[in-house]
Short mmCIF file of C-alpha atoms in Angstrom, two decimals:
data_model
loop_
_atom_site.label_atom_id
_atom_site.label_comp_id
_atom_site.label_asym_id
_atom_site.label_seq_id
_atom_site.Cartn_x
_atom_site.Cartn_y
_atom_site.Cartn_z
CA MET A 1 -40.53 145.62 -78.33
CA LYS A 2 -44.09 145.52 -79.90
CA THR A 3 -45.29 141.31 -79.49
CA ILE A 4 -48.50 140.27 -78.59
CA VAL A 5 -49.18 139.17 -74.91
CA LEU A 6 -52.29 136.09 -75.10
CA ASP A 7 -53.85 135.10 -71.48
CA THR A 8 -55.69 132.06 -71.43
CA SER A 9 -58.18 130.35 -68.93
CA ILE A 10 -59.35 126.80 -68.90
CA VAL A 11 -62.34 125.68 -66.37
CA GLU A 12 -63.80 121.99 -67.57
CA THR A 13 -66.83 121.30 -65.19
CA ASN A 14 -69.33 118.28 -64.56
CA ILE A 15 -72.20 119.13 -66.08
CA LYS A 16 -74.05 116.91 -64.06
CA ASN A 17 -72.92 118.03 -60.72
CA ASN A 18 -71.97 121.33 -61.86
CA LYS A 19 -68.05 119.96 -60.11
CA VAL A 20 -65.33 121.48 -61.69
CA ILE A 21 -62.92 119.00 -62.51
CA LYS A 22 -60.08 121.45 -63.95
CA LYS A 23 -58.55 124.81 -63.49
CA GLU A 24 -55.66 126.30 -65.23
CA SER A 25 -54.26 129.44 -67.12
CA TRP A 26 -51.13 130.59 -69.02
CA LYS A 27 -50.02 133.13 -70.53
CA GLU A 28 -47.35 133.70 -73.94
CA ILE A 29 -45.38 136.42 -74.61
CA TYR A 30 -45.00 136.54 -78.46
CA ALA A 31 -42.51 138.45 -80.19
CA GLY A 32 -42.78 135.66 -83.58
CA PRO A 33 -42.28 132.04 -84.62
CA LEU A 34 -39.37 131.19 -83.41
CA SER A 35 -39.19 133.58 -80.60
CA TYR A 36 -41.95 133.50 -77.60
CA ARG A 37 -41.80 132.60 -74.13
CA MET A 38 -45.44 130.89 -72.40
CA GLU A 39 -45.84 130.01 -68.51
CA GLY A 40 -48.45 127.68 -67.06
CA CYS A 41 -48.97 126.53 -63.57
CA ASP A 42 -47.05 123.54 -64.32
CA GLN A 43 -44.88 124.10 -67.17
CA ILE A 44 -42.48 127.33 -68.54
CA LEU A 45 -41.73 126.99 -72.43
CA ILE A 46 -39.08 129.46 -74.14
CA ALA A 47 -38.02 129.82 -77.92
CA ASP A 48 -34.67 131.89 -78.79
CA GLY A 49 -35.12 131.04 -82.63
CA THR A 50 -33.06 128.49 -82.67
CA LYS A 51 -34.23 126.14 -79.97
CA THR A 52 -36.79 125.66 -77.31
CA LEU A 53 -36.20 125.20 -73.19
CA ASN A 54 -39.26 122.91 -71.51
CA TYR A 55 -38.95 123.84 -67.92
CA ASP A 56 -41.49 121.59 -65.54
CA LYS A 57 -41.60 123.51 -62.36
CA LYS A 58 -43.07 120.65 -60.52
CA SER A 59 -39.89 118.68 -60.97
CA LYS A 60 -37.67 121.40 -61.64
CA LYS A 61 -35.95 119.80 -65.14
CA GLY A 62 -35.82 120.86 -68.26
CA VAL A 63 -35.35 119.55 -71.45
CA LEU A 64 -33.45 121.85 -74.39
CA LYS A 65 -34.68 120.67 -77.67
CA TRP A 66 -35.14 122.15 -81.43
CA THR A 67 -37.31 125.36 -81.90
CA ASN A 68 -41.02 123.91 -83.08
CA PRO A 69 -42.83 127.14 -83.87
CA LEU A 70 -46.47 124.90 -83.42
CA ALA A 71 -45.61 124.53 -79.30
CA SER A 72 -47.10 128.75 -79.84
CA PRO A 73 -50.67 128.89 -78.62
CA VAL A 74 -50.84 132.36 -80.68
CA LEU A 75 -49.77 130.06 -83.78
CA GLU A 76 -52.05 127.23 -82.65
CA LEU A 77 -55.12 129.32 -82.51
CA LYS A 78 -54.54 131.20 -86.06
CA SER A 79 -54.12 127.69 -87.51
CA GLN A 80 -57.65 126.48 -85.32
CA VAL A 81 -59.41 129.13 -86.73
CA ASP A 82 -58.01 128.63 -90.27
CA ASP A 83 -59.15 125.02 -89.86
CA ILE A 84 -62.34 126.21 -88.80
CA TYR A 85 -62.99 127.89 -91.81
CA LYS A 86 -61.79 125.55 -94.34
CA TYR A 87 -62.77 122.12 -92.55
CA GLY A 88 -65.71 122.42 -90.51
CA ASN A 89 -69.47 121.90 -90.76
CA TYR A 90 -69.51 124.92 -89.31
CA LYS A 91 -72.85 126.90 -88.71
CA LEU A 92 -72.41 131.38 -88.20
CA VAL A 93 -75.52 130.82 -85.28
CA GLY A 94 -75.34 134.93 -84.43
CA SER A 95 -73.11 137.55 -83.11
CA GLU A 96 -72.30 138.36 -79.66
CA ASN A 97 -70.21 141.55 -77.59
CA LEU A 98 -67.99 140.16 -75.06
CA ASP A 99 -66.05 142.22 -73.16
CA GLY A 100 -66.31 145.51 -75.65
CA ILE A 101 -65.64 142.91 -78.60
CA ASP A 102 -67.76 142.04 -81.65
CA THR A 103 -67.42 138.76 -81.82
CA ASN A 104 -69.23 135.99 -84.73
CA VAL A 105 -70.44 132.80 -82.91
CA ILE A 106 -69.74 129.36 -84.90
CA LYS A 107 -70.97 125.76 -83.99
CA VAL A 108 -69.11 122.73 -84.82
CA GLU A 109 -70.61 119.59 -84.49
CA THR A 110 -68.45 116.37 -84.61
CA GLU A 111 -69.69 112.03 -84.54
CA ILE A 112 -67.38 110.35 -81.94
CA LYS A 113 -68.05 107.23 -82.83
CA LYS A 114 -68.13 104.74 -79.22
CA SER A 115 -69.14 101.62 -80.94
CA LYS A 116 -70.03 100.68 -84.40
CA VAL A 117 -73.75 101.42 -82.90
CA LYS A 118 -72.95 103.81 -80.35
CA VAL A 119 -72.48 107.75 -81.86
CA ARG A 120 -71.80 110.82 -79.53
CA ILE A 121 -72.02 114.18 -80.61
CA LYS A 122 -69.48 116.67 -80.07
CA THR A 123 -70.21 120.06 -79.49
CA ASP A 124 -67.48 123.52 -79.76
CA THR A 125 -68.69 126.85 -80.08
CA TYR A 126 -66.07 129.91 -80.75
CA TRP A 127 -66.55 133.00 -80.76
CA ILE A 128 -64.40 135.30 -82.96
CA ASP A 129 -62.81 138.64 -82.85
CA LYS A 130 -64.70 140.19 -85.95
CA LYS A 131 -61.85 142.44 -86.38
CA THR A 132 -58.38 140.25 -85.76
CA ASN A 133 -60.14 136.93 -86.75
CA PHE A 134 -58.92 135.29 -83.86
CA ILE A 135 -60.65 133.07 -81.26
CA VAL A 136 -61.43 135.07 -77.76
CA LYS A 137 -63.99 132.42 -76.50
CA HIS A 138 -64.35 128.58 -76.84
CA GLU A 139 -66.76 125.97 -75.27
CA GLU A 140 -66.70 122.76 -75.91
CA LEU A 141 -69.34 120.01 -74.47
CA ASN A 142 -68.39 116.24 -75.00
CA GLY A 143 -70.69 114.01 -73.67
CA ASP A 144 -71.26 115.25 -69.63
CA VAL A 145 -67.87 117.23 -69.70
CA LYS A 146 -67.96 120.87 -70.55
CA ARG A 147 -64.72 122.95 -71.43
CA ILE A 148 -65.01 126.40 -71.44
CA VAL A 149 -61.31 128.36 -72.66
CA THR A 150 -61.34 132.31 -72.94
CA TYR A 151 -58.51 134.02 -74.45
CA ASN A 152 -57.35 137.58 -73.64
CA ILE A 153 -55.22 139.06 -76.75
CA ASP A 154 -53.53 142.23 -76.29
CA PHE A 155 -51.73 142.95 -79.93
CA ASN A 156 -50.14 145.82 -79.13
CA THR A 157 -47.78 144.99 -75.92
CA LEU A 158 -44.32 146.56 -75.47
CA VAL A 159 -41.93 144.22 -73.84
CA ASN A 160 -38.93 144.11 -72.43
CA LYS A 161 -36.69 141.72 -74.13
CA ASP A 162 -35.75 140.20 -71.34
CA ASP A 163 -39.06 139.60 -70.51
CA LEU A 164 -38.26 136.55 -73.07
CA LYS A 165 -35.79 134.85 -70.77
CA PRO A 166 -36.29 131.59 -68.76
CA ASN A 167 -35.45 133.39 -65.45
CA LEU A 168 -35.21 130.21 -63.82
CA PRO A 169 -33.51 129.07 -60.51
CA GLU A 170 -30.13 128.56 -60.52
CA ASP A 171 -29.41 125.43 -59.81
CA VAL A 172 -31.87 123.43 -62.54
CA TYR A 173 -31.22 120.63 -63.80
CA VAL A 174 -31.46 120.90 -67.96
CA TYR A 175 -31.28 117.88 -70.38
CA ASN A 176 -29.75 119.29 -73.41
CA THR A 177 -31.22 117.15 -76.66
CA PHE A 178 -28.50 118.26 -78.88
CA ASP A 179 -25.49 116.30 -77.45
CA ASN A 180 -27.44 113.76 -79.09
CA MET A 181 -28.27 114.70 -82.05
CA TYR A 182 -27.26 116.43 -85.06
CA ILE A 183 -29.34 119.43 -86.67
CA PHE A 184 -29.86 120.09 -90.58
CA ASN A 185 -30.60 123.26 -92.45
CA SER A 186 -30.69 121.44 -95.70
CA ILE A 187 -31.79 118.62 -97.27
CA GLU A 188 -28.59 117.94 -98.98
CA ASP A 189 -26.68 117.89 -95.40
CA ALA A 190 -29.67 115.67 -94.23
CA LYS A 191 -28.49 113.10 -97.84
CA LYS A 192 -25.05 113.18 -96.44
CA ALA A 193 -25.44 112.51 -93.18
CA SER A 194 -28.32 109.46 -93.80
CA ASP A 195 -26.91 105.78 -94.06
CA PHE A 196 -29.66 105.07 -96.55
CA ASP A 197 -31.76 106.75 -99.93
CA LEU A 198 -33.82 109.75 -98.01
CA ILE A 199 -36.98 109.58 -99.48
CA ILE A 200 -38.25 113.65 -100.13
CA PRO A 201 -41.48 113.92 -101.07
CA ASP A 202 -42.65 116.00 -104.66
CA LYS A 203 -46.63 116.22 -103.38
CA LEU A 204 -46.48 117.99 -100.20
CA PRO A 205 -50.13 120.32 -99.69
CA THR A 206 -49.61 124.06 -101.61
CA GLY A 207 -47.05 126.21 -99.73
CA LEU A 208 -44.59 123.78 -97.42
CA LYS A 209 -41.23 124.35 -97.14
CA PHE A 210 -38.19 122.30 -95.90
CA PHE A 211 -37.17 123.76 -92.82
CA ASN A 212 -34.89 121.46 -91.00
CA ALA A 213 -34.10 117.38 -90.43
CA TRP A 214 -32.33 115.96 -87.22
CA LYS A 215 -31.06 112.59 -86.52
CA TYR A 216 -29.64 111.34 -83.32
CA LYS A 217 -26.18 110.86 -82.93
CA LYS A 218 -25.55 106.91 -82.83
CA ASP A 219 -26.00 104.67 -80.09
CA PRO A 220 -23.89 102.05 -79.18
CA ASN A 221 -26.99 99.66 -78.69
CA PRO A 222 -27.38 98.38 -82.41
CA SER A 223 -30.86 97.44 -82.07
CA ASN A 224 -31.80 101.31 -81.54
CA PRO A 225 -33.94 102.13 -84.37
CA TYR A 226 -32.89 105.68 -83.83
CA ASN A 227 -29.53 104.37 -85.39
CA HIS A 228 -31.04 104.56 -88.46
CA SER A 229 -33.17 107.12 -88.98
CA ILE A 230 -33.89 110.40 -89.46
CA GLN A 231 -36.80 113.35 -89.96
CA LEU A 232 -37.44 115.99 -92.07
CA CYS A 233 -39.46 119.18 -90.96
CA TYR A 234 -41.96 121.08 -93.50
CA TYR A 235 -43.47 124.32 -92.69
CA ASN A 236 -45.58 126.81 -94.55
CA GLU A 237 -44.95 130.48 -94.42
CA ASP A 238 -46.25 131.45 -91.32
CA TYR A 239 -45.39 128.56 -89.14
CA THR A 240 -48.97 127.65 -88.71
CA LYS A 241 -49.25 124.39 -90.71
CA VAL A 242 -46.30 121.11 -90.42
CA VAL A 243 -45.66 118.20 -91.85
CA TYR A 244 -42.76 116.23 -90.07
CA ILE A 245 -41.43 113.30 -92.13
CA GLU A 246 -39.69 110.50 -89.79
CA GLU A 247 -37.74 107.66 -91.69
CA PHE A 248 -36.59 104.42 -90.09
CA LYS A 249 -34.32 101.81 -91.64
CA LYS A 250 -35.34 97.94 -91.19
CA GLY A 251 -33.44 96.03 -93.23
CA ASP A 252 -34.48 96.20 -97.01
CA LYS A 253 -37.66 98.30 -95.38
CA ILE A 254 -37.99 102.01 -94.58
CA LEU A 255 -40.66 102.56 -92.20
CA ILE A 256 -42.51 106.65 -92.40
CA LYS A 257 -43.93 108.31 -89.56
CA ILE A 258 -45.81 111.40 -90.80
CA SER A 259 -46.63 113.92 -88.31
CA THR A 260 -48.78 116.84 -88.78
CA ASN A 261 -51.92 119.70 -87.76
CA PHE A 262 -53.04 119.22 -91.41
CA VAL A 263 -56.48 117.15 -91.70
CA HIS A 264 -55.43 113.84 -92.80
CA GLY A 265 -57.07 114.25 -96.24
CA GLU A 266 -54.77 116.73 -96.91
CA LEU A 267 -52.13 114.82 -97.07
CA LYS A 268 -53.66 111.66 -98.89
CA PRO A 269 -51.73 113.07 -102.27
CA THR A 270 -48.24 113.01 -100.63
CA ILE A 271 -48.62 109.26 -98.90
CA ASP A 272 -50.37 108.06 -102.40
CA ASP A 273 -47.31 109.61 -104.17
CA LEU A 274 -44.47 108.21 -102.23
CA LYS A 275 -46.57 104.84 -102.13
CA SER A 276 -46.33 104.66 -106.08
CA LYS A 277 -42.52 105.50 -105.90
CA TYR A 278 -41.62 103.51 -103.78
CA ARG A 279 -42.41 99.73 -102.92
CA ASN A 280 -40.62 98.77 -100.18
CA ILE A 281 -42.39 101.58 -97.54
CA ASP A 282 -44.31 101.23 -95.22
CA ILE A 283 -46.78 104.32 -93.79
CA THR A 284 -48.42 105.64 -90.71
CA LEU A 285 -49.98 109.01 -90.44
CA SER A 286 -50.30 110.40 -86.75
CA GLU A 287 -51.39 113.83 -85.11
CA SER A 288 -48.52 116.04 -84.77
CA SER A 289 -47.40 116.74 -80.92
CA VAL A 290 -46.78 120.61 -80.22
CA TYR A 291 -44.29 120.01 -77.61
#
């Protein structure tokens, strides 16, 4: 089976004393947005199309949960490059050959407010493969910390299907979140399972489609907020962009938490539209977590 293999190494250094703060590496075998295996120093993550196993090597415990395509580093890299060109205040500062790969060198400077009067500049430099448009090196300078990430990508690797399997010790404890939740593959089914009217957004960023919805099974504790909640998941066609809309019913009010890896300005039309149609809702917006 042809797939993508991504080897990544990360080194963080204090530039004042040149001391290494952090050093790690991980490898991903990517056979598609819903099928991949990633292994690092402390963690193994395996997606098989319908579910994802997250295994912690130190505790020797795993968690089985719904598949999140964005947990794939390959897709995260692709999304990152798209965002640099689309949103970043970037400068093309030159080109460089890195180990036989012709790259464009892109620099992005971001203001980080430490207080009302103090501002720190974070500088990101990316070496982007001219042929594949993937990042092969990323250097981040943030205060006294320099972080260098290098990516070695092979797009034509032949791997055995067994290479995508967990291959974990036999005595591993795995917590199965599916025991405590329902998964719905249509909005209609999600509506039937909810004890309040779902708020379905009409104005989402272009290209997003409904992926699935999930709902926790009822907890005997009546005060558990997840007894009256449901989450709708939307992805674009290549699974590089996501919007999660989580709704909670609290009395007569609906609380909505939107998690996304879009630049937040792109969600403004969605939020403004929801607020104009539903008066009794509170909306918060946060970064999405790939795990």
